[in-house]
PDB file of C-alpha atoms in Angstrom:
ATOM      1  CA  MET S   1    -124.116  60.931 168.167  1.00  0.00           C
ATOM      2  CA  LYS S   2    -122.167  58.602 166.181  1.00  0.00           C
ATOM      3  CA  GLY S   3    -121.931  55.939 169.149  1.00  0.00           C
ATOM      4  CA  VAL S   4    -126.113  55.890 169.017  1.00  0.00           C
ATOM      5  CA  ALA S   5    -126.527  55.501 165.432  1.00  0.00           C
ATOM      6  CA  LYS S   6    -124.213  52.740 165.434  1.00  0.00           C
ATOM      7  CA  GLY S   7    -125.802  51.144 168.629  1.00  0.00           C
ATOM      8  CA  ILE S   8    -129.443  51.352 166.797  1.00  0.00           C
ATOM      9  CA  VAL S   9    -128.478  49.738 163.859  1.00  0.00           C
ATOM     10  CA  GLY S  10    -126.581  47.176 165.692  1.00  0.00           C
ATOM     11  CA  THR S  11    -130.002  46.377 167.431  1.00  0.00           C
ATOM     12  CA  VAL S  12    -131.465  45.820 164.083  1.00  0.00           C
ATOM     13  CA  SER S  13    -129.343  44.431 162.210  1.00  0.00           C
ATOM     14  CA  LYS S  14    -127.972  41.533 164.509  1.00  0.00           C
ATOM     15  CA  PRO S  15    -131.076  40.236 165.409  1.00  0.00           C
ATOM     16  CA  MET S  16    -131.837  40.389 161.374  1.00  0.00           C
ATOM     17  CA  VAL S  17    -128.688  37.907 160.512  1.00  0.00           C
ATOM     18  CA  GLY S  18    -129.869  35.324 163.806  1.00  0.00           C
ATOM     19  CA  ILE S  19    -133.384  35.464 161.992  1.00  0.00           C
ATOM     20  CA  LEU S  20    -131.661  34.861 158.397  1.00  0.00           C
ATOM     21  CA  ASP S  21    -128.836  31.968 159.878  1.00  0.00           C
ATOM     22  CA  PHE S  22    -132.066  30.365 161.503  1.00  0.00           C
ATOM     23  CA  ALA S  23    -134.465  30.439 157.922  1.00  0.00           C
ATOM     24  CA  ASN S  24    -131.167  28.907 156.474  1.00  0.00           C
ATOM     25  CA  GLY S  25    -130.628  26.479 159.069  1.00  0.00           C
ATOM     26  CA  LEU S  26    -134.414  25.374 158.447  1.00  0.00           C
ATOM     27  CA  ALA S  27    -133.676  25.407 154.738  1.00  0.00           C
ATOM     28  CA  MET S  28    -131.014  22.876 154.892  1.00  0.00           C
ATOM     29  CA  ALA S  29    -133.290  20.788 157.592  1.00  0.00           C
ATOM     30  CA  VAL S  30    -136.148  20.819 154.876  1.00  0.00           C
ATOM     31  CA  LYS S  31    -133.770  19.675 152.751  1.00  0.00           C
ATOM     32  CA  GLU S  32    -132.095  16.309 153.930  1.00  0.00           C
ATOM     33  CA  GLY S  33    -135.469  15.475 155.651  1.00  0.00           C
ATOM     34  CA  ALA S  34    -136.841  15.186 152.383  1.00  0.00           C
ATOM     35  CA  ARG S  35    -134.462  12.957 151.093  1.00  0.00           C
ATOM     36  CA  SER S  36    -135.687   9.488 151.110  1.00  0.00           C
ATOM     37  CA  SER S  37    -133.772   7.253 153.608  1.00  0.00           C
ATOM     38  CA  ASN S  38    -134.357   4.432 150.704  1.00  0.00           C
ATOM     39  CA  THR S  39    -132.504   6.471 148.071  1.00  0.00           C
ATOM     40  CA  ILE S  40    -130.084   3.830 146.536  1.00  0.00           C
ATOM     41  CA  THR S  41    -126.204   5.091 146.189  1.00  0.00           C
ATOM     42  CA  LYS S  42    -124.770   4.379 142.872  1.00  0.00           C
ATOM     43  CA  SER S  43    -121.643   2.048 143.087  1.00  0.00           C
ATOM     44  CA  ARG S  44    -119.212   0.621 140.944  1.00  0.00           C
ATOM     45  CA  ILE S  45    -120.392  -1.959 138.488  1.00  0.00           C
ATOM     46  CA  ARG S  46    -116.482  -2.143 137.848  1.00  0.00           C
ATOM     47  CA  THR S  47    -113.419  -1.815 139.184  1.00  0.00           C
ATOM     48  CA  THR S  48    -111.285   1.198 138.005  1.00  0.00           C
ATOM     49  CA  ARG S  49    -109.549   0.869 134.839  1.00  0.00           C
ATOM     50  CA  CYS S  50    -105.905   0.599 135.129  1.00  0.00           C
ATOM     51  CA  PRO S  51    -104.517   4.043 133.907  1.00  0.00           C
ATOM     52  CA  THR S  52    -101.841   3.091 131.674  1.00  0.00           C
ATOM     53  CA  ASN S  53     -99.698   0.192 130.782  1.00  0.00           C
ATOM     54  CA  ILE S  54     -95.739   0.192 130.738  1.00  0.00           C
ATOM     55  CA  TYR S  55     -95.833   2.294 127.961  1.00  0.00           C
ATOM     56  CA  GLY S  56     -97.624   5.008 129.086  1.00  0.00           C
ATOM     57  CA  LEU S  57    -100.776   4.549 126.879  1.00  0.00           C
ATOM     58  CA  LEU S  58    -103.927   4.301 127.552  1.00  0.00           C
ATOM     59  CA  GLN S  59    -105.499   0.769 127.171  1.00  0.00           C
ATOM     60  CA  PRO S  60    -108.880  -0.935 127.091  1.00  0.00           C
ATOM     61  CA  TYR S  61    -110.322  -1.644 129.795  1.00  0.00           C
ATOM     62  CA  SER S  62    -109.318  -5.453 131.328  1.00  0.00           C
ATOM     63  CA  ALA S  63    -110.978  -6.697 134.523  1.00  0.00           C
ATOM     64  CA  PHE S  64    -108.263  -9.103 135.373  1.00  0.00           C
ATOM     65  CA  ASP S  65    -106.261  -5.426 135.251  1.00  0.00           C
ATOM     66  CA  ALA S  66    -108.237  -3.460 136.820  1.00  0.00           C
ATOM     67  CA  ASN S  67    -108.196  -6.297 139.740  1.00  0.00           C
ATOM     68  CA  GLY S  68    -104.602  -6.018 139.800  1.00  0.00           C
ATOM     69  CA  GLN S  69    -104.370  -2.781 140.240  1.00  0.00           C
ATOM     70  CA  CYS S  70    -107.015  -2.526 142.947  1.00  0.00           C
ATOM     71  CA  LEU S  71    -105.240  -5.484 144.899  1.00  0.00           C
ATOM     72  CA  LEU S  72    -102.072  -3.437 144.440  1.00  0.00           C
ATOM     73  CA  TYR S  73    -103.620   0.000 145.980  1.00  0.00           C
ATOM     74  CA  GLN S  74    -104.545  -2.599 148.934  1.00  0.00           C
ATOM     75  CA  MET S  75    -101.378  -3.928 149.701  1.00  0.00           C
ATOM     76  CA  ASN S  76     -99.201  -0.746 149.239  1.00  0.00           C
ATOM     77  CA  LYS S  77    -101.715   0.856 151.043  1.00  0.00           C
ATOM     78  CA  GLY S  78    -102.806   3.838 147.911  1.00  0.00           C
ATOM     79  CA  ASP S  79     -99.608   4.859 147.462  1.00  0.00           C
ATOM     80  CA  LEU S  80     -99.921   5.690 143.753  1.00  0.00           C
ATOM     81  CA  THR S  81     -96.233   6.117 142.425  1.00  0.00           C
ATOM     82  CA  GLU S  82     -96.026   2.568 142.099  1.00  0.00           C
ATOM     83  CA  ARG S  83     -97.732   1.682 139.081  1.00  0.00           C
ATOM     84  CA  TYR S  84     -98.922  -1.876 138.323  1.00  0.00           C
ATOM     85  CA  ILE S  85     -97.420  -4.263 135.033  1.00  0.00           C
ATOM     86  CA  THR S  86     -98.958  -7.632 135.183  1.00  0.00           C
ATOM     87  CA  ARG S  87     -99.585 -10.650 137.682  1.00  0.00           C
ATOM     88  CA  ILE S  88     -99.496 -14.365 137.470  1.00  0.00           C
ATOM     89  CA  THR S  89    -100.332 -17.347 139.183  1.00  0.00           C
ATOM     90  CA  VAL S  90     -96.992 -19.489 139.872  1.00  0.00           C
ATOM     91  CA  SER S  91     -98.914 -22.688 140.916  1.00  0.00           C
ATOM     92  CA  GLN S  92    -101.449 -23.907 139.703  1.00  0.00           C
ATOM     93  CA  LYS S  93    -103.180 -26.418 142.128  1.00  0.00           C
ATOM     94  CA  PRO S  94    -102.971 -25.931 145.675  1.00  0.00           C
ATOM     95  CA  ALA S  95     -99.833 -26.266 147.577  1.00  0.00           C
ATOM     96  CA  ASN S  96     -98.404 -26.690 150.900  1.00  0.00           C
ATOM     97  CA  ALA S  97     -96.812 -23.151 151.582  1.00  0.00           C
ATOM     98  CA  VAL S  98     -93.480 -22.183 153.833  1.00  0.00           C
ATOM     99  CA  SER S  99     -94.460 -19.578 156.292  1.00  0.00           C
ATOM    100  CA  ARG S 100     -92.610 -17.923 158.567  1.00  0.00           C
ATOM    101  CA  ARG S 101     -95.395 -17.508 161.283  1.00  0.00           C
ATOM    102  CA  GLY S 102     -94.845 -18.976 164.991  1.00  0.00           C
ATOM    103  CA  LEU S 103     -96.131 -22.582 164.281  1.00  0.00           C
ATOM    104  CA  ASP S 104     -95.599 -25.022 166.996  1.00  0.00           C
ATOM    105  CA  ASN S 105     -93.233 -28.144 165.369  1.00  0.00           C
ATOM    106  CA  VAL S 106     -91.736 -30.376 167.508  1.00  0.00           C
ATOM    107  CA  ASN S 107     -88.195 -29.157 165.401  1.00  0.00           C
ATOM    108  CA  ASP S 108     -88.601 -25.586 166.412  1.00  0.00           C
ATOM    109  CA  ASP S 109     -87.513 -24.798 162.860  1.00  0.00           C
ATOM    110  CA  GLU S 110     -87.642 -21.444 161.807  1.00  0.00           C
ATOM    111  CA  TYR S 111     -89.816 -22.001 158.643  1.00  0.00           C
ATOM    112  CA  ALA S 112     -92.471 -24.305 159.841  1.00  0.00           C
ATOM    113  CA  VAL S 113     -94.939 -25.925 157.030  1.00  0.00           C
ATOM    114  CA  ASP S 114     -98.553 -24.263 157.308  1.00  0.00           C
ATOM    115  CA  GLN S 115    -100.971 -26.984 156.941  1.00  0.00           C
ATOM    116  CA  ARG S 116    -103.088 -24.701 154.530  1.00  0.00           C
ATOM    117  CA  ASP S 117    -103.655 -25.421 150.474  1.00  0.00           C
ATOM    118  CA  CYS S 118    -102.451 -22.075 148.809  1.00  0.00           C
ATOM    119  CA  PHE S 119    -101.929 -21.042 145.067  1.00  0.00           C
ATOM    120  CA  MET S 120     -98.923 -18.279 144.652  1.00  0.00           C
ATOM    121  CA  HIS S 121     -99.146 -15.799 142.771  1.00  0.00           C
ATOM    122  CA  ALA S 122     -96.363 -12.640 141.808  1.00  0.00           C
ATOM    123  CA  MET S 123     -97.486  -9.298 140.958  1.00  0.00           C
ATOM    124  CA  ILE S 124     -94.723  -7.229 139.077  1.00  0.00           C
ATOM    125  CA  THR S 125     -94.688  -3.423 139.761  1.00  0.00           C
ATOM    126  CA  SER S 126     -93.147  -0.492 138.800  1.00  0.00           C
ATOM    127  CA  GLN S 127     -91.133  -1.028 141.949  1.00  0.00           C
ATOM    128  CA  ARG S 128     -91.150  -4.551 143.052  1.00  0.00           C
ATOM    129  CA  VAL S 129     -92.610  -8.000 142.579  1.00  0.00           C
ATOM    130  CA  ILE S 130     -94.576  -9.339 145.380  1.00  0.00           C
ATOM    131  CA  ILE S 131     -95.085 -12.978 145.559  1.00  0.00           C
ATOM    132  CA  TYR S 132     -97.963 -13.614 147.827  1.00  0.00           C
ATOM    133  CA  ARG S 133    -100.730 -16.465 148.445  1.00  0.00           C
ATOM    134  CA  THR S 134    -104.025 -16.951 148.137  1.00  0.00           C
ATOM    135  CA  GLU S 135    -106.181 -19.959 149.556  1.00  0.00           C
ATOM    136  CA  THR S 136    -108.663 -19.705 145.709  1.00  0.00           C
ATOM    137  CA  ASN S 137    -107.442 -18.964 143.006  1.00  0.00           C
ATOM    138  CA  GLN S 138    -110.095 -16.683 142.326  1.00  0.00           C
ATOM    139  CA  ASP S 139    -110.700 -14.545 144.489  1.00  0.00           C
ATOM    140  CA  GLU S 140    -107.544 -12.330 146.044  1.00  0.00           C
ATOM    141  CA  THR S 141    -108.871  -9.930 148.322  1.00  0.00           C
ATOM    142  CA  ASP S 142    -107.627 -12.577 150.976  1.00  0.00           C
ATOM    143  CA  TYR S 143    -103.845 -12.713 150.519  1.00  0.00           C
ATOM    144  CA  GLU S 144    -100.745 -12.871 152.404  1.00  0.00           C
ATOM    145  CA  ILE S 145     -97.569 -11.386 151.203  1.00  0.00           C
ATOM    146  CA  THR S 146     -94.835 -13.954 151.403  1.00  0.00           C
ATOM    147  CA  GLU S 147     -91.437 -12.052 149.707  1.00  0.00           C
ATOM    148  CA  VAL S 148     -91.169  -9.147 148.152  1.00  0.00           C
ATOM    149  CA  TYR S 149     -88.136  -7.884 145.290  1.00  0.00           C
ATOM    150  CA  ASP S 150     -87.603  -4.456 145.602  1.00  0.00           C
ATOM    151  CA  TYR S 151     -85.301  -3.793 142.188  1.00  0.00           C
ATOM    152  CA  SER S 152     -83.199  -0.721 141.374  1.00  0.00           C
ATOM    153  CA  ALA S 153     -84.044   2.537 139.707  1.00  0.00           C
ATOM    154  CA  VAL S 154     -81.501   0.649 136.897  1.00  0.00           C
ATOM    155  CA  SER S 155     -83.204  -2.052 135.871  1.00  0.00           C
ATOM    156  CA  ASN S 156     -86.089  -1.828 133.550  1.00  0.00           C
ATOM    157  CA  VAL S 157     -89.275  -4.301 132.783  1.00  0.00           C
ATOM    158  CA  VAL S 158     -89.442  -5.582 129.501  1.00  0.00           C
ATOM    159  CA  VAL S 159     -92.396  -7.569 128.129  1.00  0.00           C
ATOM    160  CA  ILE S 160     -91.311  -9.785 125.106  1.00  0.00           C
ATOM    161  CA  ASP S 161     -93.802 -12.455 123.170  1.00  0.00           C
ATOM    162  CA  ASP S 162     -92.122 -15.607 122.643  1.00  0.00           C
ATOM    163  CA  ASP S 163     -92.645 -17.954 119.635  1.00  0.00           C
ATOM    164  CA  ASN S 164     -96.169 -18.907 120.408  1.00  0.00           C
ATOM    165  CA  HIS S 165     -97.214 -15.101 121.215  1.00  0.00           C
ATOM    166  CA  ARG S 166     -97.951 -15.575 124.711  1.00  0.00           C
ATOM    167  CA  PRO S 167     -95.857 -12.528 126.910  1.00  0.00           C
ATOM    168  CA  TYR S 168     -93.378 -12.953 129.176  1.00  0.00           C
ATOM    169  CA  VAL S 169     -91.455 -10.506 131.176  1.00  0.00           C
ATOM    170  CA  GLU S 170     -87.752 -10.300 131.389  1.00  0.00           C
ATOM    171  CA  PHE S 171     -85.480  -7.681 133.267  1.00  0.00           C
ATOM    172  CA  VAL S 172     -82.726  -5.922 131.859  1.00  0.00           C
ATOM    173  CA  HIS S 173     -79.959  -4.260 133.984  1.00  0.00           C
ATOM    174  CA  SER S 174     -78.046  -1.465 132.631  1.00  0.00           C
ATOM    175  CA  GLN S 175     -74.703  -1.312 132.595  1.00  0.00           C
ATOM    176  CA  SER S 176     -73.081   1.922 134.488  1.00  0.00           C
ATOM    177  CA  ASN S 177     -70.398   3.855 132.543  1.00  0.00           C
TER     178      ASN S 177
END
């Protein structure tokens, strides 16, 4: 008798579950179909704020630092443990750069002169100094890393103002006892 009761309940409940699943799917399809294909999705007006400076404090928004942080995350493939500190343009005018790429040259030098004019930049992070070049001084999205200098955990980076109140970066190496 017990099995017959379960069978009767099952014959009623299983189709009801199917009908409810169908109604749920139909409601989702209507909801998705009602959305306009011309809906404008929200996009960022500005890049994300660089969250902290070297002192660990939240700072006012700076487009320069925000773009630098975005560039760092492109360079290190989104590694959030490396913090952006600052970046500078090393060469103020375009100059021919030396590249390690295998370019055709007569003397088969290890370093072949790249004939492109470029601007050299340096980015200082919490873990290293990255030297990179760009074709224009304004657009740093198309870059090529030329050198990377890692510094050990015992060195500190300190930003100091000179006599003319211009900041510069000094690397302080601690002495172990």
